[in-house]
XYZ file of C-alpha atoms in Angstrom:
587
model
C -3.800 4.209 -41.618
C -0.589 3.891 -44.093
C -0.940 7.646 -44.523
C -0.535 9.327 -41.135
C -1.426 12.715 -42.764
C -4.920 14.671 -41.493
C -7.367 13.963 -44.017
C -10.588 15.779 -44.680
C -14.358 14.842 -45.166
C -16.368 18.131 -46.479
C -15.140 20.926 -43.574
C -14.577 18.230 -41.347
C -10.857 17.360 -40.617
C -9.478 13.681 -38.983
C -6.062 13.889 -37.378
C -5.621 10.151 -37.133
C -2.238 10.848 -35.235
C -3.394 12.921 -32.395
C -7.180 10.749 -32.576
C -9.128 13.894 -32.942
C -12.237 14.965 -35.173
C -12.453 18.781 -35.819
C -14.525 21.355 -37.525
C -13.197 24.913 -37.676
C -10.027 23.903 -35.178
C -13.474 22.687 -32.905
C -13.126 19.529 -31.413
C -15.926 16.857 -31.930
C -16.667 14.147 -29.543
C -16.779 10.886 -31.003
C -16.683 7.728 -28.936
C -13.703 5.299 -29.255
C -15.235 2.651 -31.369
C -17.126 4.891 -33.590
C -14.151 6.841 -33.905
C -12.196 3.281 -34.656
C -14.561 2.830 -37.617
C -14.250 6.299 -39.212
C -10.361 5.333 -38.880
C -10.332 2.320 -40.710
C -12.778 3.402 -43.236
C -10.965 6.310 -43.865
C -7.871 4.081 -44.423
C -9.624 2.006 -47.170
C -9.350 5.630 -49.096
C -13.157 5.105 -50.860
C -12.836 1.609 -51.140
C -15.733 -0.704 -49.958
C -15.435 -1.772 -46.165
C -17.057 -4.831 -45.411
C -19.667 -6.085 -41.872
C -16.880 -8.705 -41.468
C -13.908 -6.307 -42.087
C -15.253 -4.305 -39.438
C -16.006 -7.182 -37.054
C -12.376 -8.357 -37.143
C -10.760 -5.276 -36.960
C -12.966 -3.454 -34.010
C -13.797 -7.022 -32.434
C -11.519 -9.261 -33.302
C -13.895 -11.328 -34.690
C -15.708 -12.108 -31.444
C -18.648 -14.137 -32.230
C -20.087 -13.869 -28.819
C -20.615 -9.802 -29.079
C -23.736 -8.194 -30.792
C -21.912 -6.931 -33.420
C -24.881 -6.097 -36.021
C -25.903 -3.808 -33.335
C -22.387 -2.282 -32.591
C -21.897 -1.573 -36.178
C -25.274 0.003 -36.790
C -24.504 2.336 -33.457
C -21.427 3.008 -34.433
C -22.552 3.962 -38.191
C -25.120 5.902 -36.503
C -22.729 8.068 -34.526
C -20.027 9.004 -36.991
C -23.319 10.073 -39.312
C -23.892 12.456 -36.713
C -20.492 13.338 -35.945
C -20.395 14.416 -39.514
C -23.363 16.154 -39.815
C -24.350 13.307 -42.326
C -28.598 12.909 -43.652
C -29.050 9.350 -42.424
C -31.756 9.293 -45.294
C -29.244 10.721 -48.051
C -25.778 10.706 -47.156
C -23.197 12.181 -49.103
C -19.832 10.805 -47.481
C -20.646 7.842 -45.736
C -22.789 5.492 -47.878
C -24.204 2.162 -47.699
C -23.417 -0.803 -49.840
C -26.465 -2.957 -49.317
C -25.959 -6.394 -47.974
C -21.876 -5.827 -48.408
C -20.942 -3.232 -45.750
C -20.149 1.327 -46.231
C -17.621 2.869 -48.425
C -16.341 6.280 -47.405
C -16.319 9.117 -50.365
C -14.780 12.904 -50.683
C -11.873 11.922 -48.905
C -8.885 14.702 -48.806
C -5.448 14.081 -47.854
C -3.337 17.011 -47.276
C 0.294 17.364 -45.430
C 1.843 20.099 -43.446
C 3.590 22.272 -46.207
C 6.818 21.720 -43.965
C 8.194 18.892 -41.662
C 7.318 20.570 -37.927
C 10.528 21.496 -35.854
C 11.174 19.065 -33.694
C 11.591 20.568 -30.452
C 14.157 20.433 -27.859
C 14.111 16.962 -25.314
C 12.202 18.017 -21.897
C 14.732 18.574 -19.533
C 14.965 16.350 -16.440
C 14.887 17.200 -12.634
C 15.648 15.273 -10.157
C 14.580 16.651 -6.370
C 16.307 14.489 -3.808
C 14.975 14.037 -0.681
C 15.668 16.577 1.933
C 18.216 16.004 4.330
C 17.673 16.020 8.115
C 20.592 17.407 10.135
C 18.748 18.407 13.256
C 18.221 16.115 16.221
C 14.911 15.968 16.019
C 13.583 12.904 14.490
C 9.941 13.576 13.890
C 10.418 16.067 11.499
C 11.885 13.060 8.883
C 8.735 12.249 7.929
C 8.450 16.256 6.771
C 11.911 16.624 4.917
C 10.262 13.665 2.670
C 6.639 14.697 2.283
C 8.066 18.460 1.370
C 10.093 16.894 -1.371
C 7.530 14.786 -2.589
C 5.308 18.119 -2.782
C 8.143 20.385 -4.461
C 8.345 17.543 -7.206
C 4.513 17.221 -7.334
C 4.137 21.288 -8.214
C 6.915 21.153 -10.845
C 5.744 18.271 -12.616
C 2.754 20.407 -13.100
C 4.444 22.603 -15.530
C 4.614 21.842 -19.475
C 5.738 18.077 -19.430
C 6.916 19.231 -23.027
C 9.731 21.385 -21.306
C 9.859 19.720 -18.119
C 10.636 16.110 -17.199
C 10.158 15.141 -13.047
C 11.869 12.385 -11.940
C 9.523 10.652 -9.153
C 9.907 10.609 -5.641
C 10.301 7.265 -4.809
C 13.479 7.030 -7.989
C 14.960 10.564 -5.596
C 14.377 8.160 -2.438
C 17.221 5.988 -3.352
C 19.539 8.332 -3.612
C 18.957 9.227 0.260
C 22.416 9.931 2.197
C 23.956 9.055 -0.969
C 27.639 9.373 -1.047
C 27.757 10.039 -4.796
C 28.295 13.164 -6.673
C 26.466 15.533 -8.048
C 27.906 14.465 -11.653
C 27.357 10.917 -10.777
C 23.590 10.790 -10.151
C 22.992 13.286 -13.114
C 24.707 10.461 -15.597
C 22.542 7.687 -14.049
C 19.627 9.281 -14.681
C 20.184 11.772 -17.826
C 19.397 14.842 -15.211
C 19.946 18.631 -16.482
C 19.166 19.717 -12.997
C 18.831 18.655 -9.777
C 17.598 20.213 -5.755
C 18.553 19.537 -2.719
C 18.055 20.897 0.456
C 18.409 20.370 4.003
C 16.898 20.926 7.647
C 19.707 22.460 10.170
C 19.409 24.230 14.361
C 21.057 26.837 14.802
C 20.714 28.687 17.862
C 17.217 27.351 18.867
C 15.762 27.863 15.279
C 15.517 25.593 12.675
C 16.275 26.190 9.032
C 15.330 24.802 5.708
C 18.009 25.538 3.662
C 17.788 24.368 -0.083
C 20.017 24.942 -3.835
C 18.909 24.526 -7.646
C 21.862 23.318 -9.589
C 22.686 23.182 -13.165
C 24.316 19.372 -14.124
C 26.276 19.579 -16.777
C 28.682 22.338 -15.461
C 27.316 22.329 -11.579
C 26.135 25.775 -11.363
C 24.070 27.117 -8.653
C 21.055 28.942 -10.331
C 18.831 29.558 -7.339
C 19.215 29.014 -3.339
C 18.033 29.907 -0.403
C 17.453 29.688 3.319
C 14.115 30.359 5.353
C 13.168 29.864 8.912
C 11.257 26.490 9.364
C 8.448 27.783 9.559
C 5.257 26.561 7.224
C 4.427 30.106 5.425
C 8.326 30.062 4.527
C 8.124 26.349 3.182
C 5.507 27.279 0.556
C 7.558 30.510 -0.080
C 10.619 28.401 -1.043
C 8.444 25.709 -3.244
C 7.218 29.035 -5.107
C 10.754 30.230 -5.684
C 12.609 27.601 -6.692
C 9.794 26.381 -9.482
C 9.841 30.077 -10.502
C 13.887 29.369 -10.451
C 13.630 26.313 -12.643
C 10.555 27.183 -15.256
C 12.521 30.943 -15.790
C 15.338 28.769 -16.616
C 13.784 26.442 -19.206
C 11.299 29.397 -20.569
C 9.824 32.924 -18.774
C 6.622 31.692 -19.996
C 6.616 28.625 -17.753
C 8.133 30.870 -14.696
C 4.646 32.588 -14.818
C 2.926 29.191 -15.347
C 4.296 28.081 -12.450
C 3.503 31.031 -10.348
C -0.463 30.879 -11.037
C -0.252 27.192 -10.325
C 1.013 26.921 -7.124
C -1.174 29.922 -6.238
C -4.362 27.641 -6.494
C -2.647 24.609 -5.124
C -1.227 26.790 -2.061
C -3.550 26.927 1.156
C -4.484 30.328 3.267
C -3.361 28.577 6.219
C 0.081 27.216 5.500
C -0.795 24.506 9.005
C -3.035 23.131 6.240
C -0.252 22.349 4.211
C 2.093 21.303 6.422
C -0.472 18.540 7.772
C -1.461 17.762 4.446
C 2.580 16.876 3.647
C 2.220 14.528 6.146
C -0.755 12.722 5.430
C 0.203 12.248 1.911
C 3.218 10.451 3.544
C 1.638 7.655 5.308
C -1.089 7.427 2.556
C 1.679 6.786 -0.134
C 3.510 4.169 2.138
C 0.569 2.146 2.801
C -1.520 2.140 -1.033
C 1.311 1.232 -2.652
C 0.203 -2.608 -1.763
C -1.437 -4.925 -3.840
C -5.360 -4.462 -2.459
C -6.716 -8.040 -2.425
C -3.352 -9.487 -1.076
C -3.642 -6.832 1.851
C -7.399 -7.469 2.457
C -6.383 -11.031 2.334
C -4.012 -11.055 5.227
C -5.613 -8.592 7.284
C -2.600 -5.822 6.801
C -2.939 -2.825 9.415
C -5.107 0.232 8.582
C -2.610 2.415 10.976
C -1.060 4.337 7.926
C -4.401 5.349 6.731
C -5.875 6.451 9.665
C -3.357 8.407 10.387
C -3.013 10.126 6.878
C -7.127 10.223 7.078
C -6.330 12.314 10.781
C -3.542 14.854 8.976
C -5.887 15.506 5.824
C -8.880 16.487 8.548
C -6.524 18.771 10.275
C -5.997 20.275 6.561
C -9.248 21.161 6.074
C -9.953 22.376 9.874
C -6.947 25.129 9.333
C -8.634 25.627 5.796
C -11.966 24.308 4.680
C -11.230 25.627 0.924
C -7.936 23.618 0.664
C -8.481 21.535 -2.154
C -5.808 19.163 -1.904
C -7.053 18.678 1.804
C -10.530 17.126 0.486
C -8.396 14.985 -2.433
C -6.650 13.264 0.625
C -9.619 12.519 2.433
C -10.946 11.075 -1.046
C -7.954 8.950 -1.474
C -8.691 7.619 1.893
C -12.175 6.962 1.747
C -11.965 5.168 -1.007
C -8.604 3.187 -0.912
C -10.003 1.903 2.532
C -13.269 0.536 1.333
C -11.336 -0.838 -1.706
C -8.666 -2.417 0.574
C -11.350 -3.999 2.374
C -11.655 -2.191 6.049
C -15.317 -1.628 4.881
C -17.945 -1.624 2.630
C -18.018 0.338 -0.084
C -21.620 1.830 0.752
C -19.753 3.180 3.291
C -16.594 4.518 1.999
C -16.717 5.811 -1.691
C -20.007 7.835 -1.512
C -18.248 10.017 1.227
C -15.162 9.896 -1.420
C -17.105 11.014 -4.245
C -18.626 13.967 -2.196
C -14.858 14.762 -0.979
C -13.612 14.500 -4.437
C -16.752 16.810 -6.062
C -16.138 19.568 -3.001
C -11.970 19.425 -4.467
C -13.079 20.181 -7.873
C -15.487 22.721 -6.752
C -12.792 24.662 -5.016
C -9.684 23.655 -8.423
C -11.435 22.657 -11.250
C -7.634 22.545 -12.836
C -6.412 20.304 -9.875
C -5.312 16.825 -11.674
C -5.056 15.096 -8.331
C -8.964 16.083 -7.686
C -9.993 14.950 -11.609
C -8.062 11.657 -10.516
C -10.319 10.552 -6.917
C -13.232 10.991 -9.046
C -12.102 8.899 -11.727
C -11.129 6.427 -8.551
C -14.975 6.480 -7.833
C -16.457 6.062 -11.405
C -13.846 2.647 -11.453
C -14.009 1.439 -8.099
C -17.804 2.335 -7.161
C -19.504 3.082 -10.501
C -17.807 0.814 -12.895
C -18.259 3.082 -15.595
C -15.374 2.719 -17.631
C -16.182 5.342 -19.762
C -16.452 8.397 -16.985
C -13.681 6.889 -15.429
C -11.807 7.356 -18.659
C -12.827 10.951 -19.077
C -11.476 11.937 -15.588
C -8.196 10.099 -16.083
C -7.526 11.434 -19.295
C -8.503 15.112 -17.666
C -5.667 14.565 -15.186
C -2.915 13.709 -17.353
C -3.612 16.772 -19.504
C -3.348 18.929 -16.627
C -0.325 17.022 -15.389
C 1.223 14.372 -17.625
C 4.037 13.670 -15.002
C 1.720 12.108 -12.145
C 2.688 8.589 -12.389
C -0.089 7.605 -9.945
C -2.997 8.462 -12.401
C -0.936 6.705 -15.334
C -0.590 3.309 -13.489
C -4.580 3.281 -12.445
C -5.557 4.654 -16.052
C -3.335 1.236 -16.928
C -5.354 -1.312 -15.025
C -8.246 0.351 -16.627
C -7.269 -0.093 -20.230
C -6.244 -4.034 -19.552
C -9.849 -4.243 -17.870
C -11.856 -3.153 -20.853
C -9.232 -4.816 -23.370
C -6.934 -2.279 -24.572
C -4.128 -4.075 -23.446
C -1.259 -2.127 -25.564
C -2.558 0.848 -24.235
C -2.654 -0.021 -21.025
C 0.611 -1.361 -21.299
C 1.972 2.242 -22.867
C 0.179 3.616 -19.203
C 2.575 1.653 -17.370
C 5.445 1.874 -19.129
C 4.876 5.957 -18.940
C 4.478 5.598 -15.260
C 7.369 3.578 -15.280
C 9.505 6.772 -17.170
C 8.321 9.228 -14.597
C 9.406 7.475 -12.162
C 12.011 4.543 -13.044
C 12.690 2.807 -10.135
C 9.575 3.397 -8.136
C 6.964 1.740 -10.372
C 8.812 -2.066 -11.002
C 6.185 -3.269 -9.120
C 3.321 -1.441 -11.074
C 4.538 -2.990 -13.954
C 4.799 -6.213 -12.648
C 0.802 -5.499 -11.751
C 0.187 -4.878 -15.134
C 2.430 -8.349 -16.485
C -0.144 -10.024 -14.182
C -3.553 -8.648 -14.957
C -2.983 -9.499 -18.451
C -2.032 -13.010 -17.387
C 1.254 -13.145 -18.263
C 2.476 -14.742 -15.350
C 5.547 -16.749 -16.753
C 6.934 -13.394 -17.709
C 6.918 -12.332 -14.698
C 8.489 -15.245 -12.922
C 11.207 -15.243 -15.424
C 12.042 -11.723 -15.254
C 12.208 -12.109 -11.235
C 14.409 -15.163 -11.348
C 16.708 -13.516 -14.641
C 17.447 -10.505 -11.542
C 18.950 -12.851 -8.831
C 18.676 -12.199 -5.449
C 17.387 -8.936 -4.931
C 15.993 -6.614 -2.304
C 12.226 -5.524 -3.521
C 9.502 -3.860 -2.807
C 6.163 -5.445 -0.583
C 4.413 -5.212 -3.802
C 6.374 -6.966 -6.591
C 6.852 -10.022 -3.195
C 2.901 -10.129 -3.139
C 2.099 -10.122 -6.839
C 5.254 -12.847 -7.390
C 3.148 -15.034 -4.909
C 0.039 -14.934 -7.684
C 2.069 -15.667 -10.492
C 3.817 -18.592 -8.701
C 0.521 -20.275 -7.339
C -1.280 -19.530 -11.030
C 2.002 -21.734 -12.220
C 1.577 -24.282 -9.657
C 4.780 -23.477 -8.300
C 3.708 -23.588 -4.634
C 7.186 -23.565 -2.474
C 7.888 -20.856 -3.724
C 4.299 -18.898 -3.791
C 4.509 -19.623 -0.301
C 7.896 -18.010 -0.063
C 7.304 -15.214 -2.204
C 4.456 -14.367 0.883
C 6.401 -14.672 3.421
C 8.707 -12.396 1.978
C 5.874 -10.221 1.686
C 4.179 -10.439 4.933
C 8.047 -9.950 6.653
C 8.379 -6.811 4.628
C 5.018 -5.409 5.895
C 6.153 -6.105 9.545
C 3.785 -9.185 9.940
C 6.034 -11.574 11.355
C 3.764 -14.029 13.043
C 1.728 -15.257 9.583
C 4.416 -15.383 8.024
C 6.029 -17.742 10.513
C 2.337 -19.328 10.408
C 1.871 -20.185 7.047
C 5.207 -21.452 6.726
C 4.567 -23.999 9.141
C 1.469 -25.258 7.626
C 3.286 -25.569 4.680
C 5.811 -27.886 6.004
C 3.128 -30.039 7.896
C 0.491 -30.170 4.841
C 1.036 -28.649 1.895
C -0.352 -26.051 -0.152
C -3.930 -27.325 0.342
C -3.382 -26.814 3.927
C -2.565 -23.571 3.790
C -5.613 -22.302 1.787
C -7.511 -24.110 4.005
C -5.791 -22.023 6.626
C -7.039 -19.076 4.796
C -10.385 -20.039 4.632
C -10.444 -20.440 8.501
C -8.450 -17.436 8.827
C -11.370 -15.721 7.225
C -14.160 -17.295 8.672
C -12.515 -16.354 11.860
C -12.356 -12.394 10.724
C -15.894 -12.348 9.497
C -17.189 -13.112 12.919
C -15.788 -10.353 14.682
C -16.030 -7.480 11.809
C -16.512 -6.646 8.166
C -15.097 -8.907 5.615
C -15.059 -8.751 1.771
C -16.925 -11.343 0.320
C -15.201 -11.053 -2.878
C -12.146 -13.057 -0.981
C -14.180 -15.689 -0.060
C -14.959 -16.243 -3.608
C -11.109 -15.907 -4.311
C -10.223 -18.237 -2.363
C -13.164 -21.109 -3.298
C -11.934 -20.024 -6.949
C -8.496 -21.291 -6.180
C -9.793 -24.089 -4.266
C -11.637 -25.406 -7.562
C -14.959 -25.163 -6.081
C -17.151 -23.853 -8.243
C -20.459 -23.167 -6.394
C -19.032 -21.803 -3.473
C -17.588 -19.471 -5.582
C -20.790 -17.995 -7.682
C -22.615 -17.724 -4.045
C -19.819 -15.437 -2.685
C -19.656 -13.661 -6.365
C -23.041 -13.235 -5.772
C -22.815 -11.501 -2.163
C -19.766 -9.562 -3.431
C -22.291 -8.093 -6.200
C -25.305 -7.134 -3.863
C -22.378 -5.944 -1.386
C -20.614 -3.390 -4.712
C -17.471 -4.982 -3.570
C -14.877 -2.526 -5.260
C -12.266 -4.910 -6.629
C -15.274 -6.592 -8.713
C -14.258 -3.889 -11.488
C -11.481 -6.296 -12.299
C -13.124 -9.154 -12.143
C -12.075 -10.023 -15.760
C -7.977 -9.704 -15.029
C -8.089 -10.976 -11.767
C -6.086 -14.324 -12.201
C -8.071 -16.319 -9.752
C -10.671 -16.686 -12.008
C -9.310 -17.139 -15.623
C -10.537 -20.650 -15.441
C -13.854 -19.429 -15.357
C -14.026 -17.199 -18.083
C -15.971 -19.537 -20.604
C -18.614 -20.289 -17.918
C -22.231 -18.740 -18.950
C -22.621 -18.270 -14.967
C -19.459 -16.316 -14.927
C -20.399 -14.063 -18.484
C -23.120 -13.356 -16.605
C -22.186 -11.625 -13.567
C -19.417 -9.836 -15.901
C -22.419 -8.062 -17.716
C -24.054 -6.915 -14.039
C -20.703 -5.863 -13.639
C -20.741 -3.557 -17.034
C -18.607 -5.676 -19.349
């Protein structure tokens, strides 16, 4: 609309900024395209609104789409939404055989411009240090971080920026200052803390400060022990959030008192699970299922979140791991999904049984309804859930992403990722790079590789670089870009093995050596059958393909929900065979 203003229809009001419908400060449900409609209708300010205006601007002017149908739904909808006689309407009439006009629009401003309100400040939680001799308990200092920054990102996103964990992680046994990292990064305030022995006891020592003139506001030392852990998270969010606003200090207190377990055990195990989980998801899932990449992170993060629950079967976060697990295995192709994700859904229900409020638990389910359902549309609803309740958690932003550039919403999507990309800056270049690719904008990506130089990245951005280089036919260095990959994931041997079938026989050798490779696999346990249509999709053979698309459908193979982005099949996308097995799918 040219007029951002709310306008109102009879007592209903449309805030066309905030994309809400209300009655009486009541929120009314309207689905996105109806609500689309109602939008550009209301933009037309009475004016007539024509069946092909509507096509272009909902569907772009897709001829392919049942749009009479769409239109009449969506007419249908809003009618309702309004409280509208279908048989006499008074707002939103029809212009036979031309298109609907909407009437009794009111346009009213705020009597005042709205304050704008102070920036969020930013926090920054390094990584806790390690300073006693026992090495097993680095895996802790990390996880407990990762946690601390976790609760206070829960707090009003408004006040309170988080900087992510894996942006702290590079600033691990940093030599610079205080002052230093707070300019990189815009920081008001940053924590650190520390593990330290003394006398037979170890201590977790930790300090709030202040940036801009390096005061201390909070610190304090406990006894390692778990109860004392959770005591410290407690104070120093009640530290920060009675810093920013006394409101928030309370905030923060109820928060962490439903996220907090009655056995701190069960959160110490669950801090360490949620450290091998994060180091091993963080992969690109059909380029790990593709080279057979070890399961040994999950299993053990799958062991810790069972040892949660055992100290405390009403731990939410406990069942949320085992979730993650369940599903994120099946979807990285260890099993099939009839075996995974209806044991995630049930762990994910039991979470938000226990925290209706926890967005972690709101975001496995919405992993189910994409992975396993492929309902977009409950999918949505849970992902949207979890960024209310926590705006900051950059791991529900990126998946929401790959949603939105599955059912078309590219710019969204692309807002997703870039908002990941804020919470945490460094951490997500790989995301992002995801995103670059599912919308097929693959010489973008090589390009912004190559403008970087030599550099040293993550697994991820090596495995989606060796896409985008074999979707550009640039196969020396697709082939390079996975070795890089594989070397980085401690796979040493395929890599040396692919590079030598490059050198004796070219690129067509080495998918060849895939297909063997995975012929080999399937005899001796469960393979995908969604690579083996990859793979006959980037061999150009056609009917191959379809029969393993076809298996991969009877089999719910999870990485079908993105189907339409994957870049192995763009080719195909005109093919009635291929529209076809998109609308099993749910397109």
């Amino acid at each position: 609309m040219n007029n951002p203003c709310p306008v109102r229809i009879a007592d209903i009001e449309l805030d066309v900024e905030r994309y809400e419908l209300r009655r009486g400060g009541q929120q009314i449900r309207l689905e996105r395209m109806p609500m689309e409609l109602l939008i550009l209708m209301a933009s037309r300010s009475g004016q007539l609104v024509t069946r092909g205006d509507i096509v272009k601007a909902l569907w772009g002017g897709d001829a392919f789409r049942d749009t009479d149908n769409g239109i009449n739904t969506a007419i249908r909808k809003i009618r309702v939404a309004l409280g509208e006689d279908p048989e006499n309407p008074r707002h939103l009439l029809t212009v036979k055989g031309k298109g609907y006009r909407l009437e009794g629009l009111q346009v009213f401003a705020p009597q005042s411009p709205p304050a704008t309100p102070p920036a969020a400040v930013r926090v920054l939680v390094l990584p806790f240090e390690n300073k006693t001799d026992d090495a097993c308990l680095d895996n802790f200092c990390d996880a407990l971080a990762d946690e601390t920054s976790a609760n206070l990102g829960m707090l009003n996103p408004e006040q309170i920026l988080v900087i992510a964990r894996t942006t702290a992680k590079c600033y691990q046994h940093t030599r610079k200052s205080i002052a230093e990292i707070a300019h990189e990064l815009g920081l008001d305030y940053m924590l650190e803390g520390s593990l330290t022995r003394d006398r037979g006891h170890v201590r977790l020592r930790a300090q709030l400060v202040r940036c801009f003139d390096q005061t201390q506001v909070w610190s304090g030392t406990r006894e390692m022990l778990a109860t004392d852990a959770l005591d410290m998270q407690m104070e120093v969010g009640a530290a920060l959030a009675g810093e920013v606003s006394p409101a928030l200090a309370e905030q923060q207190r109820r928060m962490l008192a439903r996220r907090l377990p009655i056995d701190p055990c069960a959160h110490d195990a669950y801090l360490r699970g949620r450290y091998y989980w994060t180091r091993r998801v963080h992969f690109e899932a059909g380029f790990a299922d593709h080279h057979g990449l070890s399961a040994e992170d999950f299993i053990r993060a799958r062991g810790y979140f069972e040892t949660a629950i055992d100290h405390d079967p009403t731990y939410a976060l406990g069942y949320v791991g085992l979730s993650n697990v369940y599903g994120a295995t099946a979807t990285h192709g260890f099993y099939a999904a009839r075996t995974g994700y209806p044991r995630a859904r049930e762990a994910a229900l039991r979470a938000l049984e226990l925290d209706a409020d926890l967005p972690e638990a709101h975001q496995a389910l919405a992993g189910v309804h994409y992975f396993h359902d492929w309902d977009w549309r409950k999918a949505e609803a849970e992902f949207l859930e979890a960024l209310r309740l926590n705006p900051n958690h950059a791991e529900t932003s990126r998946l929401y992403a790959r949603l939105l550039l599955v059912v078309g919403r590219e710019a969204e999507g692309q807002a997703q990722f870039a908002r990941a990309e804020k919470t945490d800056p460094l951490g997500f270049e790989g995301s992002r790079i995801f995103g670059l690719v599912q919308s097929g904008r693959y010489e973008e990506v090589i390009k912004e590789y190559l403008a970087g130089g030599p550099s040293n990245h993550s697994p991820l951005v090596y495995q989606l670089l060796a896409t985008a280089f074999e979707v550009q036919g640039l196969y020396k260095e697709a082939v390079d870009a996975t070795v890089d990959a594989l070397t980085r994931c401690n796979e040493f041997a395929r890599a040396e093995a692919i590079q030598t079938v490059w050198t004796t026989g070219g690129y067509d050798a080495v998918l060849q050596w895939y297909l063997q490779n995975l012929l080999t696999r399937r005899q001796s346990g469960y393979t995908s059958p969604f690579l083996f249509a990859e793979l006959y999709a980037r061999l150009a053979k056609p009917d191959e393909m379809f029969h393993w698309l076809e298996a991969a459908l009877a089999d719910r193979s999870p990485r079908l929900c993105e189907l339409r982005t994957n870049p192995w099949f763009r080719s195909y996308h005109s093919c009635k065979r291929f529209r076809n097995i998109e609308k099993r799918i749910g397109y």
